[in-house]
Amino acid sequence: MKYWKAIMAAALLFGLSSCGGGDDSDKNDPPPPTPGDPGSVVFSAKAPVFVSVAAPEGAAAKSTEKLAVDFSLKDAQGNPVEVGTTEISFSVTKLIPGRVVDGPTGPVAGPSIWKAFIYSKSKATFEKSTAGTLENLGNGNYRYLFAIDFKNVLDPYPTDSADNGGIIAWDDGKLHRLAVTFGSAEEGSTMPLINYTLDWVPSGGTAALTRDILEMESCSDCHMDQPIHHSTRNDPKVCVACHNDSNPTQTGRMSLAVLAHKYHSTGKDNVDASLAKGGHYPQDPRNCDTCHKPATPSTPNANDWTVPTEQTCKACHADYASPVKEHHTGEDCRACHADGNADHASAGVTNVHLNRLKGMQAGAATLKIDIKHALYDVATKQVTIGLSISESGSPIEMQRLSDIAYMSPGLLVNWDEGEGQVLPNSHSSITLKNCTGGTGDFTCVTDPILEAVPASDAVLTITVADMGLCVEKKATELDGLPAGLKACPADGLKTISKDHFEYIAAPNIPVAHFDLNGNPVDGYQFGVGVEKALCENCHKNFEIHFGGTAYDHAARDFNQCGNCHNANRASFYTGMAGDLKYHVHSYHAMGSHRGAAHAATEDEAKALIPFPGKVNNCESCHTQEQFNLPNQKNVRPSVVSKITNFGKDNAVGGIGDNADTRANKFYSPALVACGSCHLKSELGNVNLSTPVAGDEWASHMQENGAVFGADTAEAAIGVEQCDSCHAIGQEQGVDKVHKVFDFR
């Protein structure tokens, strides 16, 4: 189907052409970009001007004025590029003063507005080059004559042009913006995606009014220069050509300020923020500084975000029941919530969002858990752990920890024999409230661990399970003091949304390592093949999926994730591995539960994929050494369970009715990592004899050593030959087939 082909193209399937020629190292100097690659075409334009053109034969006037823009297309070496059949879209807007709104003390001027000149059905849009006249001037130079008459555009928002008879005035003294977009970021395109803007004042000089709040780099940390929603838009300065306040209605063409806040806070369908359907924002939406950076010469108005408007605020706050909705309807938000308002200093947007969040994070950081020692008892098969717990430097009792920790806090016990964590899940978890001791010092003992016996050189690894804390919401943010830890309500979410505190993930996550005799092991590195700092480009503060609901984790470290999500952990869902190397790749490429692979339409599939860049951008998460083949980290075969909805339907004790008879099988490591994207079916559901559409590569994988469904881990080790063709530097190396050079 078309939607599956689009997903697979984005993942860049392995090539079958001949191997060889590799030197086992990345070719760090990429070849000159080929047509269609990013950077292969350079677009530049001159400020548009009005030119006289001959009127059609028989017209009353002898000539008329048309707006014209001269532009050039060159390749990376400066050679001319032919437009060919490429359709180019042009837009022109101008900046006008904001509309007057009613504030609590009288009329107030709103923020400046981009007024569009080009409309379709009263909605701002682009004019396609097929509508006007595109003239080839030679040597890569072109001129485009717009079709519309810019001096006779009927304003669909007539009150903006009441002083000009309802016609949008062409004002030579105001700032205008030319926006151009064409090409595609899709694989196989002969013209790369181009987004271009040029701001100019037709009369020359400097504009008295500007509106440069955000630049593309603010979006690119997450979106990685890829199109955002539309297939040809990746620059917010281009987006505002359509998404601006010149539209008479915000239905379907809302301003970018509203659209971005709405999508990043409550999701496309405007559901509760904890669900965020279609618009998962992988961090707390109060991290305003993720998008809003300090002012620069190219964004002189960047600090304007601290002067809120009702329309923008309601994008987040008016879509669910809250005091914000009840108290602020119809008011000018700036009266109380603008930064620097002396009468309402604590209510400034920076304080109630960013500073309050930082206060809660600082409050959560006042809890500290230290793991002092751990010892494995060969006879009893138990691990004994000693730890101390303090709050703001003072010892606290276990009851206090139980009160402030949402969900029972616990310790996760595991060990590593050189290839990653051994135990499959939380069978070795210790609920802290069952530990003994007092005055901040406690001793915890696991139940007998029967799943495995550690080798003599194994390293014990102890960490705290994902822990959410109940923290005061209205922190004293102005003087920098941290919020306080509060006792969690007995009825959980039913109360917490109404009171002045909320859940936040504990940031001080202890991770300790010991040999089996209880001696500390220094320098231990958890075996995960990804850089946490790169994950934090999108997941600020390493927030993965914690939104304060009963189903979200509050993990802050890969040690926490890996104690459950390791090679010995089967997923809750049929045919899937719970291992991080499958779990993370699969989620970023296919969405939750691989929903995109089974979507009914291409649009539905795209909506289910939460990765904001391209999934073949390996270096958005990995260093070069980490994505090379053979697997550099997490090298063990992974368990896959054949049980449908394991642990969900017919659950007994959270494990499942069939826990003792589940048909676990083992899959080889490169297959697990690569098959998470390159096979449509879940690993355990791949039919090798008659593969369904999308599983065609299963045969190629098996022919080159991939092991599907071995009975033991040992039977799935050491036979994969993927690196003979796909190691970095090979003709079909992962660096080449994933085109990592395009993203550098």
XYZ file of C-alpha atoms in Angstrom:
744
model
C 0.000 0.000 0.000
C 1.027 3.584 -0.584
C 1.264 4.482 3.100
C 3.538 1.543 3.859
C 5.779 2.395 0.902
C 6.108 5.925 2.247
C 7.152 4.652 5.654
C 9.623 2.217 4.186
C 11.076 4.864 1.893
C 11.642 7.065 4.910
C 13.439 4.200 6.605
C 15.598 3.592 3.508
C 15.564 -0.140 2.941
C 18.829 -2.022 2.569
C 20.162 -2.170 -0.977
C 20.761 -5.490 -2.680
C 23.519 -4.332 -5.004
C 26.997 -5.782 -4.725
C 29.069 -5.186 -1.624
C 32.695 -4.259 -1.256
C 35.020 -1.329 -1.389
C 34.619 -0.411 2.255
C 37.454 0.577 4.525
C 35.440 0.082 7.729
C 35.368 3.823 8.384
C 32.924 6.553 7.593
C 33.840 8.681 4.581
C 33.763 11.912 6.560
C 34.134 14.090 3.450
C 30.818 13.518 1.671
C 30.659 13.543 -2.114
C 29.169 16.601 -3.853
C 25.407 16.521 -3.361
C 23.455 14.948 -6.166
C 20.235 16.534 -7.450
C 17.551 16.209 -4.809
C 19.975 16.074 -1.885
C 19.875 18.871 0.692
C 22.332 21.558 -0.304
C 22.409 20.555 -3.958
C 20.506 23.699 -5.028
C 20.959 27.280 -3.819
C 18.043 29.686 -4.273
C 18.436 33.475 -4.065
C 16.104 36.327 -4.991
C 16.072 40.088 -5.387
C 13.462 42.294 -3.772
C 10.271 42.174 -5.851
C 9.443 45.276 -7.915
C 6.526 46.416 -10.041
C 7.127 46.304 -13.784
C 5.026 47.416 -16.688
C 3.664 44.692 -18.905
C 1.687 45.033 -22.099
C -2.056 44.697 -21.740
C -3.817 41.955 -23.700
C -4.799 42.887 -27.230
C -8.012 44.905 -27.265
C -7.801 45.960 -23.600
C -8.624 49.573 -22.790
C -5.265 50.260 -21.156
C -2.031 49.996 -23.090
C -0.042 48.545 -20.166
C -0.446 47.420 -16.589
C 1.760 46.857 -13.551
C 2.675 43.441 -12.285
C 4.815 42.488 -9.317
C 7.924 40.669 -10.493
C 10.639 38.811 -8.628
C 14.006 37.928 -10.138
C 15.666 34.822 -8.709
C 18.426 32.370 -9.461
C 18.934 28.641 -9.070
C 22.506 27.332 -8.797
C 23.969 24.039 -7.718
C 26.482 23.709 -4.879
C 29.336 24.463 -7.304
C 27.671 27.590 -8.706
C 26.428 26.044 -11.949
C 22.962 26.971 -13.237
C 20.052 24.687 -12.389
C 17.037 24.324 -14.642
C 13.587 24.725 -13.093
C 12.192 22.220 -15.557
C 8.734 21.047 -14.526
C 9.221 22.065 -10.890
C 6.246 24.037 -9.587
C 7.298 26.958 -7.378
C 5.007 28.588 -4.801
C 5.278 32.304 -3.998
C 3.713 34.406 -1.266
C 3.872 38.087 -0.335
C 2.747 39.498 3.000
C 3.147 42.824 4.757
C 3.370 43.676 8.446
C 0.658 45.919 9.867
C -0.005 47.219 13.396
C -2.099 44.980 15.616
C -5.826 45.270 15.986
C -7.320 47.045 18.970
C -8.807 44.694 21.568
C -10.789 45.345 24.718
C -8.723 45.082 27.879
C -9.884 45.319 31.484
C -8.964 49.030 31.603
C -9.922 50.018 28.044
C -8.852 49.456 24.428
C -5.393 47.930 23.926
C -3.408 47.546 20.696
C -2.725 43.925 19.878
C 0.514 42.523 18.449
C 1.552 43.238 14.868
C 0.000 41.119 12.121
C 1.267 39.610 8.878
C -1.313 40.622 6.275
C -1.415 38.291 3.282
C -2.050 39.477 -0.282
C -2.847 36.103 -1.835
C -6.032 34.231 -0.849
C -8.102 31.254 -1.855
C -11.621 31.043 -0.448
C -10.748 33.809 2.028
C -7.749 31.887 3.350
C -4.168 33.058 2.936
C -2.231 30.894 0.519
C 0.613 30.774 -2.041
C 0.441 31.491 -5.750
C 1.839 28.677 -7.859
C 4.170 29.479 -10.709
C 1.708 27.924 -13.161
C -0.719 30.771 -12.399
C 1.622 33.604 -13.383
C 4.432 33.866 -15.906
C 7.804 32.225 -15.305
C 10.504 33.528 -17.638
C 13.883 31.846 -18.106
C 16.523 34.581 -18.344
C 19.360 32.092 -18.901
C 22.311 30.894 -16.841
C 20.075 29.812 -13.945
C 18.335 33.207 -13.705
C 14.547 33.560 -13.793
C 11.803 36.137 -13.455
C 8.344 35.421 -12.127
C 5.409 37.758 -12.855
C 2.618 37.294 -10.317
C -0.866 36.724 -11.685
C -2.716 38.750 -9.062
C -3.002 42.523 -9.003
C -1.364 43.396 -5.670
C -2.949 46.863 -5.687
C -6.489 45.588 -6.007
C -6.844 42.762 -3.464
C -10.153 42.654 -1.628
C -9.437 42.188 2.079
C -11.294 39.146 3.500
C -10.880 40.842 6.900
C -12.348 44.213 5.762
C -11.925 46.046 9.063
C -8.143 45.911 8.501
C -8.588 47.914 5.286
C -11.534 50.116 6.214
C -9.484 53.230 5.442
C -8.824 51.995 1.903
C -12.280 50.938 0.817
C -11.779 47.321 1.847
C -8.794 46.953 -0.495
C -5.477 45.881 1.025
C -3.186 48.856 0.624
C 0.257 48.398 -0.895
C 2.352 50.499 1.468
C 5.875 51.176 0.222
C 7.002 52.164 3.706
C 5.998 48.960 5.492
C 7.934 45.730 5.888
C 7.029 43.104 3.284
C 8.038 39.450 3.098
C 8.540 37.273 0.060
C 8.186 33.568 0.862
C 9.125 30.867 -1.634
C 8.816 27.105 -1.332
C 9.288 24.237 -3.776
C 10.913 20.838 -4.142
C 10.568 17.919 -1.778
C 12.366 16.204 1.069
C 11.020 12.844 -0.080
C 13.433 10.175 -1.266
C 13.868 10.191 -5.045
C 13.042 13.863 -5.556
C 15.222 15.574 -8.180
C 14.745 18.960 -6.503
C 15.536 19.354 -2.800
C 13.177 21.079 -0.421
C 13.672 24.855 -0.605
C 12.179 27.299 1.910
C 13.234 30.898 1.347
C 12.177 34.268 2.723
C 13.247 37.810 1.928
C 12.105 40.782 4.002
C 12.204 44.180 2.329
C 10.761 47.682 2.486
C 9.719 48.680 -1.056
C 10.715 52.328 -0.543
C 14.080 51.271 0.934
C 15.375 52.044 4.397
C 14.526 50.397 7.687
C 11.053 49.275 8.702
C 9.523 50.953 11.737
C 7.693 47.737 12.651
C 9.230 44.234 12.682
C 8.056 40.791 13.743
C 10.912 38.292 13.927
C 10.226 36.157 16.994
C 11.387 32.714 15.996
C 13.904 31.272 13.584
C 14.217 27.877 12.011
C 17.052 26.753 14.319
C 14.637 26.810 17.266
C 12.506 24.195 15.525
C 15.380 22.228 14.040
C 16.636 20.778 17.338
C 13.627 18.493 17.188
C 12.390 18.692 13.615
C 15.892 18.371 12.129
C 15.142 20.665 9.157
C 12.385 18.329 8.000
C 8.951 19.466 6.763
C 6.520 20.207 9.567
C 3.060 18.878 8.772
C 3.053 20.066 5.135
C 5.515 18.313 2.865
C 7.049 21.612 1.688
C 7.277 23.718 4.850
C 10.143 23.554 7.324
C 10.776 27.228 8.191
C 8.389 29.114 10.507
C 9.004 32.305 8.510
C 7.462 30.505 5.528
C 4.651 29.038 7.616
C 3.361 32.488 8.638
C 2.681 33.292 4.980
C -0.537 31.300 5.431
C -0.842 30.849 9.180
C -1.358 34.443 10.239
C -4.056 36.715 11.602
C -5.148 38.048 8.223
C -7.554 35.110 7.883
C -11.102 36.101 8.859
C -11.559 32.829 10.717
C -9.039 30.683 12.547
C -10.841 27.488 11.557
C -8.460 25.397 9.487
C -5.965 28.236 8.928
C -5.120 29.485 12.414
C -2.158 31.719 13.115
C 1.195 30.056 13.701
C 1.300 31.294 17.300
C -1.970 29.521 18.052
C -1.198 26.464 15.951
C 2.235 25.804 17.455
C 1.079 26.241 21.059
C -2.054 24.205 20.497
C -0.235 21.320 18.830
C 2.700 21.236 21.233
C 0.571 21.389 24.356
C -2.646 19.497 23.829
C -2.121 17.762 20.517
C -3.704 17.997 17.108
C -7.113 16.835 18.314
C -6.972 19.161 21.299
C -7.396 16.426 23.856
C -5.935 16.493 27.331
C -2.195 17.199 27.332
C -1.395 13.830 28.890
C -2.815 12.054 25.844
C -1.665 14.446 23.092
C -3.098 12.495 20.174
C -1.410 13.377 16.932
C 0.884 15.912 18.515
C 3.034 14.306 21.150
C 5.437 16.882 22.569
C 8.286 14.901 24.140
C 8.891 17.245 27.084
C 6.968 19.497 29.435
C 5.197 22.195 27.348
C 6.154 24.779 29.978
C 9.727 24.610 28.686
C 9.139 27.871 26.818
C 12.866 28.314 26.197
C 12.948 25.189 24.013
C 11.479 27.303 21.212
C 11.803 30.856 22.481
C 15.478 31.817 22.479
C 17.017 35.174 23.494
C 16.840 37.975 20.928
C 19.484 38.014 18.183
C 20.066 40.333 15.205
C 17.966 37.961 13.087
C 15.200 37.691 15.738
C 15.007 41.177 17.274
C 11.474 40.543 18.540
C 12.235 37.200 20.209
C 11.303 38.514 23.657
C 7.785 39.408 22.517
C 6.635 35.964 23.669
C 6.688 37.358 27.222
C 3.776 39.664 26.278
C 0.875 37.207 26.022
C -2.349 37.536 24.061
C -5.659 35.910 24.827
C -5.742 34.077 21.514
C -2.338 32.468 22.052
C -2.965 31.618 25.700
C -6.314 30.008 24.911
C -4.548 27.642 22.520
C -3.454 25.730 25.617
C -5.687 26.917 28.426
C -9.205 27.081 27.024
C -9.597 23.519 25.819
C -10.135 21.835 29.136
C -11.748 22.725 32.442
C -9.433 24.892 34.508
C -9.425 28.075 36.595
C -7.589 29.678 33.667
C -10.571 29.148 31.397
C -13.103 30.368 33.947
C -11.212 33.443 35.126
C -9.657 34.833 31.971
C -12.266 34.573 29.234
C -12.541 37.846 27.313
C -9.682 39.591 29.089
C -6.443 41.015 27.786
C -3.856 38.628 29.241
C -1.144 41.281 29.198
C -2.887 43.199 31.955
C -1.634 40.650 34.481
C 0.648 38.175 32.752
C 3.160 40.255 30.840
C 6.674 39.990 32.237
C 7.749 43.072 34.125
C 4.262 43.971 35.360
C 5.011 45.379 38.817
C 1.451 44.856 40.090
C 1.415 41.180 39.106
C 5.103 40.254 39.100
C 4.628 36.597 39.993
C 2.005 36.165 37.255
C 4.326 36.924 34.333
C 4.371 34.211 31.667
C 8.021 33.384 32.358
C 7.258 32.806 36.026
C 4.069 30.796 35.662
C 5.604 28.576 33.005
C 9.363 28.287 32.893
C 10.284 29.489 36.385
C 7.508 27.576 38.080
C 8.602 24.411 36.282
C 12.201 25.034 37.335
C 10.979 25.549 40.891
C 9.180 22.214 40.835
C 12.252 20.533 39.383
C 14.374 22.077 42.124
C 11.835 20.910 44.697
C 11.966 17.369 43.379
C 15.774 17.551 43.522
C 15.675 18.099 47.282
C 15.009 14.357 47.639
C 18.218 12.363 47.575
C 18.652 8.592 47.767
C 22.158 7.164 48.210
C 22.863 3.475 47.629
C 25.631 2.606 50.081
C 26.274 -1.070 49.422
C 24.888 -4.210 47.771
C 25.801 -7.866 48.310
C 24.649 -11.036 46.540
C 24.169 -14.113 48.766
C 24.978 -17.262 46.809
C 23.107 -19.494 49.260
C 19.837 -17.595 49.430
C 20.027 -16.051 45.935
C 19.086 -12.728 47.472
C 20.629 -9.263 47.207
C 20.929 -7.097 50.310
C 21.108 -3.336 49.765
C 21.879 -0.512 52.145
C 20.712 3.005 51.406
C 20.079 6.398 52.952
C 17.280 8.846 52.143
C 17.305 12.585 52.807
C 15.235 15.630 52.004
C 17.000 19.001 51.764
C 19.965 17.382 53.482
C 18.033 15.963 56.455
C 17.295 12.229 56.942
C 13.660 11.235 56.356
C 11.606 8.251 57.356
C 10.264 5.732 54.873
C 6.700 6.852 55.517
C 7.577 10.332 54.328
C 8.992 8.904 51.100
C 5.882 6.772 50.630
C 3.704 9.865 51.086
C 5.479 12.107 48.564
C 6.249 9.455 45.910
C 3.478 8.811 43.416
C 3.294 5.040 43.000
C 5.251 2.938 45.455
C 8.939 3.756 45.030
C 11.215 0.803 44.564
C 14.721 -0.400 43.800
C 15.538 -2.270 40.618
C 18.211 -4.947 40.983
C 20.054 -6.452 38.045
C 23.500 -7.504 36.951
C 25.641 -7.230 33.848
C 27.978 -9.953 32.629
C 29.508 -7.755 29.943
C 26.653 -7.719 27.428
C 23.887 -5.834 29.217
C 21.356 -6.374 31.965
C 20.366 -9.994 32.564
C 17.054 -10.046 34.402
C 14.010 -9.611 32.168
C 11.772 -7.381 34.241
C 10.896 -6.123 37.691
C 10.667 -9.541 39.385
C 13.739 -8.366 41.299
C 12.194 -5.050 42.338
C 12.103 -4.104 46.010
C 9.301 -1.891 47.247
C 11.083 0.579 49.480
C 8.342 0.714 52.078
C 9.146 -2.934 52.846
C 12.740 -2.061 53.791
C 13.773 -2.024 57.458
C 15.528 0.649 59.479
C 14.892 4.309 60.226
C 16.230 7.855 60.583
C 17.182 7.877 56.910
C 19.170 4.601 56.833
C 17.529 1.446 55.543
C 18.293 -2.152 54.599
C 16.443 -3.798 51.720
C 16.496 -7.495 50.779
C 15.165 -8.943 47.532
C 13.112 -12.075 47.264
C 15.178 -15.026 45.993
C 16.092 -14.297 42.361
C 15.388 -17.551 40.555
C 15.479 -16.384 36.924
C 19.274 -16.493 36.648
C 22.491 -16.935 38.604
C 25.176 -14.271 38.171
C 28.587 -15.244 36.840
C 31.478 -14.728 39.238
C 32.588 -11.559 37.418
C 29.112 -10.055 37.112
C 28.526 -6.450 38.130
C 25.478 -5.777 40.288
C 23.589 -2.678 39.171
C 21.114 -1.030 41.517
C 18.886 1.913 40.666
C 15.575 3.409 41.688
C 12.476 2.526 39.710
C 10.780 5.319 37.794
C 9.598 7.663 40.508
C 7.145 10.536 40.286
C 7.030 12.983 43.185
C 4.179 15.179 44.360
C 5.542 18.724 44.259
C 4.082 22.100 45.122
C 2.908 23.735 41.907
C 2.990 27.411 42.832
C 6.628 27.650 43.781
C 8.209 30.872 44.986
C 9.737 31.273 41.567
C 10.700 34.933 41.842
C 13.275 34.456 44.597
C 14.531 31.169 43.184
C 13.498 28.963 46.101
C 12.489 25.405 45.230
C 8.949 24.160 45.550
C 8.169 21.845 48.422
C 7.478 18.111 48.269
C 3.874 17.367 49.194
C 2.013 14.259 50.270
C 0.244 12.707 47.280
C -3.567 12.670 47.474
C -5.230 9.413 48.345
C -7.436 9.549 45.249
C -4.565 10.398 42.910
C -5.402 12.250 39.722
C -8.949 13.046 40.811
C -7.607 15.541 43.337
C -4.207 16.531 42.049
C -5.550 18.437 39.068
C -7.577 20.684 41.364
C -4.979 21.485 44.007
C -1.764 23.474 43.786
C 0.666 20.606 43.236
C 1.373 17.990 40.593
C 3.549 15.016 39.743
C 7.076 15.502 38.478
C 9.758 12.930 37.792
C 12.468 12.618 40.446
C 15.715 13.969 38.939
C 18.261 12.592 41.444
C 18.280 8.995 40.296
C 20.916 6.917 42.091
C 22.777 4.291 40.089
C 25.314 2.151 41.931
C 27.460 -0.798 40.863
C 29.116 -3.480 42.970
C 30.857 -6.784 42.462
C 29.274 -9.855 44.048
C 31.377 -9.347 47.189
C 29.925 -5.891 47.751
C 32.888 -3.847 46.519
C 32.018 -0.692 44.546
C 32.760 -0.884 40.812
C 33.872 2.462 39.401
C 33.621 3.473 35.770
C 30.880 1.018 34.872
C 29.099 1.966 31.638
C 25.580 0.795 30.988
C 25.488 -0.977 27.623
C 23.199 1.251 25.597
C 24.141 2.341 22.085
C 22.779 5.874 22.171
C 23.844 9.268 23.466
C 21.605 10.645 26.192
C 22.608 14.217 25.272
C 21.300 13.662 21.744
C 18.002 12.331 23.073
C 17.677 15.512 25.112
C 17.560 17.589 21.924
C 13.916 16.533 21.837
C 13.420 15.040 25.289
C 14.548 17.960 27.431
C 15.500 16.804 30.940
C 15.265 13.299 29.473
C 11.482 13.311 29.611
C 10.374 10.314 27.599
C 6.723 9.703 28.363
C 5.963 11.207 31.747
C 2.893 13.402 31.787
C 1.659 12.818 35.317
C -0.820 10.061 34.573
C -1.134 6.641 36.107
C 0.317 5.012 32.992
C 3.385 7.158 32.390
C 6.899 6.351 33.494
C 8.980 8.852 35.440
C 12.377 7.529 34.412
C 15.345 9.867 34.044
C 18.193 7.528 33.123
C 18.932 4.665 30.744
C 19.826 2.512 33.747
C 16.189 2.720 34.784
C 14.934 1.961 31.275
C 17.368 -0.917 30.748
C 16.491 -2.743 33.930
C 13.188 -3.612 32.271
C 13.762 -2.949 28.577
C 16.611 -5.370 27.926
C 17.259 -8.362 25.692
C 15.589 -10.786 28.098
C 12.369 -8.786 28.308
C 9.444 -9.772 26.084
C 7.019 -7.012 25.205
C 3.444 -6.897 26.424
C 2.390 -7.003 22.776
C 2.401 -9.973 20.470
C 5.467 -10.497 18.339
C 7.396 -7.538 19.753
C 10.642 -7.426 21.699
C 10.734 -5.275 24.821
C 14.438 -4.623 24.291
C 15.436 -0.961 23.895
C 17.031 -1.593 20.495
C 13.651 -2.731 19.193
C 11.398 -0.638 21.397
C 12.962 2.745 20.569
C 13.516 2.179 16.842
C 10.033 0.734 16.408
C 8.324 3.523 18.317
C 10.119 6.301 16.439
C 9.458 4.717 13.042
C 6.011 3.170 13.530
C 4.470 4.847 16.554
C 2.997 3.233 19.623
C 2.326 -0.488 19.168
C 3.533 -0.082 15.540
C 0.203 1.515 14.696
C 1.547 3.259 11.574
C 2.476 -0.083 9.998
C -1.141 -1.171 10.171
C -2.853 2.151 9.496
C -5.675 2.248 6.966
C -4.439 5.358 5.146
C -1.180 7.190 4.554
C -2.409 10.246 6.497
C -3.359 8.056 9.438
C 0.053 6.390 9.324
C 1.877 9.732 9.368
C -0.216 10.934 12.302
C 0.862 7.906 14.332
C 4.607 8.449 13.861
C 5.922 10.693 16.627
C 9.461 11.137 15.288
C 9.758 14.768 14.126
C 12.711 14.201 11.780
C 13.577 11.431 9.329
C 14.051 7.983 10.803
C 17.140 7.358 8.675
C 18.920 10.219 10.463
C 20.980 7.803 12.565
C 23.098 10.556 14.098
C 20.092 12.273 15.638
C 20.488 9.666 18.396
C 23.765 7.804 17.782
C 27.415 8.539 17.341
C 29.107 6.958 14.319
C 30.551 4.159 16.441
C 27.159 3.305 17.900
C 25.216 2.663 14.696
C 27.924 0.702 12.921
C 27.526 -3.033 12.323
C 27.908 -5.533 13.847
C 25.995 -4.224 16.867
C 28.376 -2.174 18.962
C 26.194 -2.173 22.087
C 23.312 -4.315 23.304
C 24.714 -7.267 21.390
C 22.569 -10.080 22.750
C 19.663 -11.799 20.982
C 16.301 -10.526 22.191
C 13.279 -12.353 23.534
C 9.974 -12.102 21.703
C 6.746 -13.391 23.202
C 4.080 -14.989 21.027
C 1.331 -14.238 23.533
C -1.315 -11.797 22.292
C -1.616 -8.728 24.555
C 0.621 -10.341 27.125
C 0.015 -8.763 30.519
C -2.982 -6.772 29.266
C -5.879 -9.138 28.607
C -6.686 -11.832 31.183
C -4.004 -10.404 33.437
C -3.101 -12.174 36.648
C -0.851 -10.229 38.976
C 0.190 -7.998 36.088
C 1.994 -10.875 34.361
C -0.668 -12.799 32.459
C -2.493 -16.104 32.584
C 0.046 -17.785 30.312
C 3.153 -16.609 32.153
C 4.392 -20.148 32.812
C 3.754 -21.445 29.310
C 4.537 -18.458 27.087
C 6.371 -19.420 23.921
C 9.343 -17.082 24.141
C 11.744 -17.167 21.198
C 15.084 -15.479 20.518
C 15.960 -13.210 17.611
C 19.483 -12.207 16.569
C 20.659 -8.693 17.530
C 21.057 -6.929 14.150
C 17.730 -8.400 13.048
C 16.079 -6.921 16.139
C 17.514 -3.451 15.498
C 17.051 -3.368 11.720
C 13.802 -5.345 11.599
C 12.158 -2.820 13.907
C 11.943 -0.466 10.904
C 12.510 -2.594 7.831
C 9.822 -5.214 8.462
C 6.161 -4.296 8.481
C 5.113 -7.148 10.755
C 6.221 -7.469 14.339
C 9.230 -9.808 14.568
C 7.317 -12.699 16.047
C 4.598 -12.381 13.412
C 6.832 -12.492 10.323
C 5.892 -15.418 8.087
C 9.166 -16.505 6.494
C 7.606 -18.934 4.034
C 5.015 -16.507 2.624
C 5.936 -12.988 3.815
C 3.249 -10.326 3.553
C 3.854 -7.077 1.684
C 6.388 -5.099 3.668
C 8.179 -8.184 4.990
C 10.065 -8.960 1.772
C 13.432 -8.228 3.365
C 12.984 -11.051 5.872
C 14.297 -13.574 3.342
C 17.371 -11.448 2.597
C 18.030 -11.088 6.321
C 17.673 -14.808 6.975
C 19.890 -15.712 4.013
C 22.636 -13.574 5.563
C 22.495 -15.065 9.028
C 19.565 -13.423 10.776
C 17.941 -15.838 13.225
C 14.165 -15.763 13.609
C 12.681 -17.518 16.632
C 15.460 -19.683 18.064
C 14.632 -21.708 21.154
C 17.703 -20.464 23.039
C 19.799 -17.309 23.048
C 22.883 -19.361 22.196
C 21.249 -20.531 18.948
C 20.797 -16.914 17.824
C 24.391 -15.779 18.389
C 27.291 -15.427 15.992
C 25.776 -16.214 12.615
C 24.702 -12.786 11.318
C 26.803 -11.483 8.425
C 25.157 -8.073 8.036
C 28.424 -6.201 8.533
C 30.015 -7.823 5.465
C 27.872 -5.520 3.324
C 26.370 -2.997 5.695
C 29.221 -1.952 7.993
C 30.194 1.710 7.791
C 32.402 2.321 4.772
C 31.046 -0.601 2.732
C 29.363 0.044 -0.593
C 26.030 -0.657 1.086
C 27.085 0.516 4.541
C 24.526 1.916 6.957
C 26.151 5.325 6.556
C 25.488 5.255 2.810
C 22.041 3.649 2.606
C 20.792 5.893 5.396
C 22.500 8.909 3.760
C 23.822 10.232 7.062
C 25.790 12.913 5.181
C 22.549 14.681 4.316
C 21.959 15.485 7.969
C 25.375 16.823 8.928
